[in-house]
Amino acid sequence: MKSFTKQFGPVTSVIGAQWGDEGKGKVVDLLAKEYDIIARACGGANAGHTIVVGDHKHVFHLLPSGCLHEGKQIVLGSGLVIHLPTLLEEIDLLQEHGIDIIDRLHISEEAHIVFDYHKDIDAALEIMRSKEKGQEIGTTKRGIGPAYMDKAQRVGIRMGSLDSDMRAELEQRAAFIKHAYNVTVHVDNELKQMQLSNNRIGKCIKNTAAFLHSSMENDQTIIIEGAQAVLLDIDHGTYPYVTSSSTTLAGALQGLGIPPRAVSSCIGVAKAYCTRVGSGLFPTEASEADATRLRDRGGEYGSTTGRPRRTGWLSLDDLSYVARINGFTHWNITKLDVLDEEHSIPFELQGEMQSMEGWTQKTAELREWKQLPKHAQKYIERIEKETNVPVAFIGTGQKREDMILR
Ligand code: GDP
Ligand code: IMO
Ligand code: MG
């Protein structure tokens, strides 16, 4: 059994390399058993990270995927936007499964609160885009964009204010929001949510950067769990069809207040093919027949919204670009098993579609590199060659154990 902390060092990071849903949750869960702290840095409940343990499927939206491991410290960093009822629901759901995290949960006082009116504004803006531009972004309607708008405009309300009386502030916001978007802010309800949350999680709110720094000084190990993915990054992604946060490793470090030199490795996660939810460019999108086949085999329906994911082939050009931006030290290529029945596997390289022979054998549930069919090994080696990054993990199924470690 390899030691992950030896292989990936004391501060590792897991970053999505496509348009999200690559399987970040699963590899974080696998690594988490050997690390002390798991930290989410950016984004909000637009994320949906799935872990399958035995017959049970857990989907995390705000809490990081390492939660299932007892005793691990859980951090929600400054870069997050947090919808309070969603967070409480997630905490309760874990409790129903016998997992108590309150005593090991650390929430940044600098993280911003997503209120219900942010979600309503998100929906209103999508309707406006659809009317004015003929196309929505296809957001998750979790209020992410509007919450980051408030943050950038310096009118956001942060977790550190959870124990303060924000009535005057919210009433002022309500007047503006009604005027600008014709959205009603239910001030009493928002205040009630704040109070309820303060009673439950008030004691978890702190300076999480200081917590992480003192932990590192005490030789504690950390996994940074990226959310969303680099092609959805507000700067480096397919703007304007992106999310509103910085989804790169650099963005995650900013979100946590960790310096770049502290990071020992960065694991890029990519599917062996590609999916996207929402609108925007997708040059390798498959024909309807191919997409339907892959979608069905891969269960490609959103973990957050249930939407069918647009499905297509791997772009090695995108993977190379994304690997450079983040400085990936390793890949986790996931869902190789979904390609098991493909006779030919198309991929994009230098702007052209090419293809490799498929393996048309079962790789599902394989656990060792040497068990993989020769053509599957070749496909993985091609990814390594073209991106110049070694593949450390290969996903061969949904379950925790379905992973080849190289
Ligand atoms: P995340 O947002 O990056 O954590 O990914 P999601 O959880 O949204 O979506 C990934 C989906 O693929 C989940 O349903 C996982 O259970 C599933 N999954 C992850 N790795 C594999 C794999 O190697 N093979 C198969 N068949 N499914 C996988
Ligand atoms: P995880 O962490 C897939 C997409 C939305 C939409 C765009 C903007 O599970 O990989 P937003 O609600 O963020 O304003 O939507 O970004 N999106 C994701 N797609 N996985 C995610 O997270 C996503 N988070 C946002 O579908 O196209
Ligand atoms: Mg997801």
PDB file of C-alpha atoms in Angstrom, residues 21 45-49 59-61 140 142 301-307 309:
ATOM      1  CA  ASP A  21     -18.097  16.823 -12.453  1.00  0.00           C
ATOM      2  CA  ALA A  45     -23.528  24.960  -3.476  1.00  0.00           C
ATOM      3  CA  ASN A  46     -23.223  25.023  -7.276  1.00  0.00           C
ATOM      4  CA  ALA A  47     -20.802  22.135  -6.649  1.00  0.00           C
ATOM      5  CA  GLY A  48     -22.017  18.579  -6.280  1.00  0.00           C
ATOM      6  CA  HIS A  49     -19.350  16.077  -5.289  1.00  0.00           C
ATOM      7  CA  VAL A  59     -23.511  14.177  -2.542  1.00  0.00           C
ATOM      8  CA  PHE A  60     -21.709  17.140  -0.997  1.00  0.00           C
ATOM      9  CA  HIS A  61     -22.456  20.699  -2.077  1.00  0.00           C
ATOM     10  CA  THR A 140     -27.221  26.162 -11.249  1.00  0.00           C
ATOM     11  CA  ARG A 142     -27.797  28.606  -6.497  1.00  0.00           C
ATOM     12  CA  TYR A 301     -26.945  13.762 -15.055  1.00  0.00           C
ATOM     13  CA  GLY A 302     -26.021  16.720 -12.809  1.00  0.00           C
ATOM     14  CA  SER A 303     -25.424  15.944  -9.120  1.00  0.00           C
ATOM     15  CA  THR A 304     -26.775  19.382  -8.182  1.00  0.00           C
ATOM     16  CA  THR A 305     -29.533  20.051 -10.708  1.00  0.00           C
ATOM     17  CA  GLY A 306     -30.267  16.649 -12.268  1.00  0.00           C
ATOM     18  CA  ARG A 307     -29.830  18.165 -15.746  1.00  0.00           C
ATOM     19  CA  ARG A 309     -24.926  16.680 -19.124  1.00  0.00           C
TER      20      ARG A 309
END
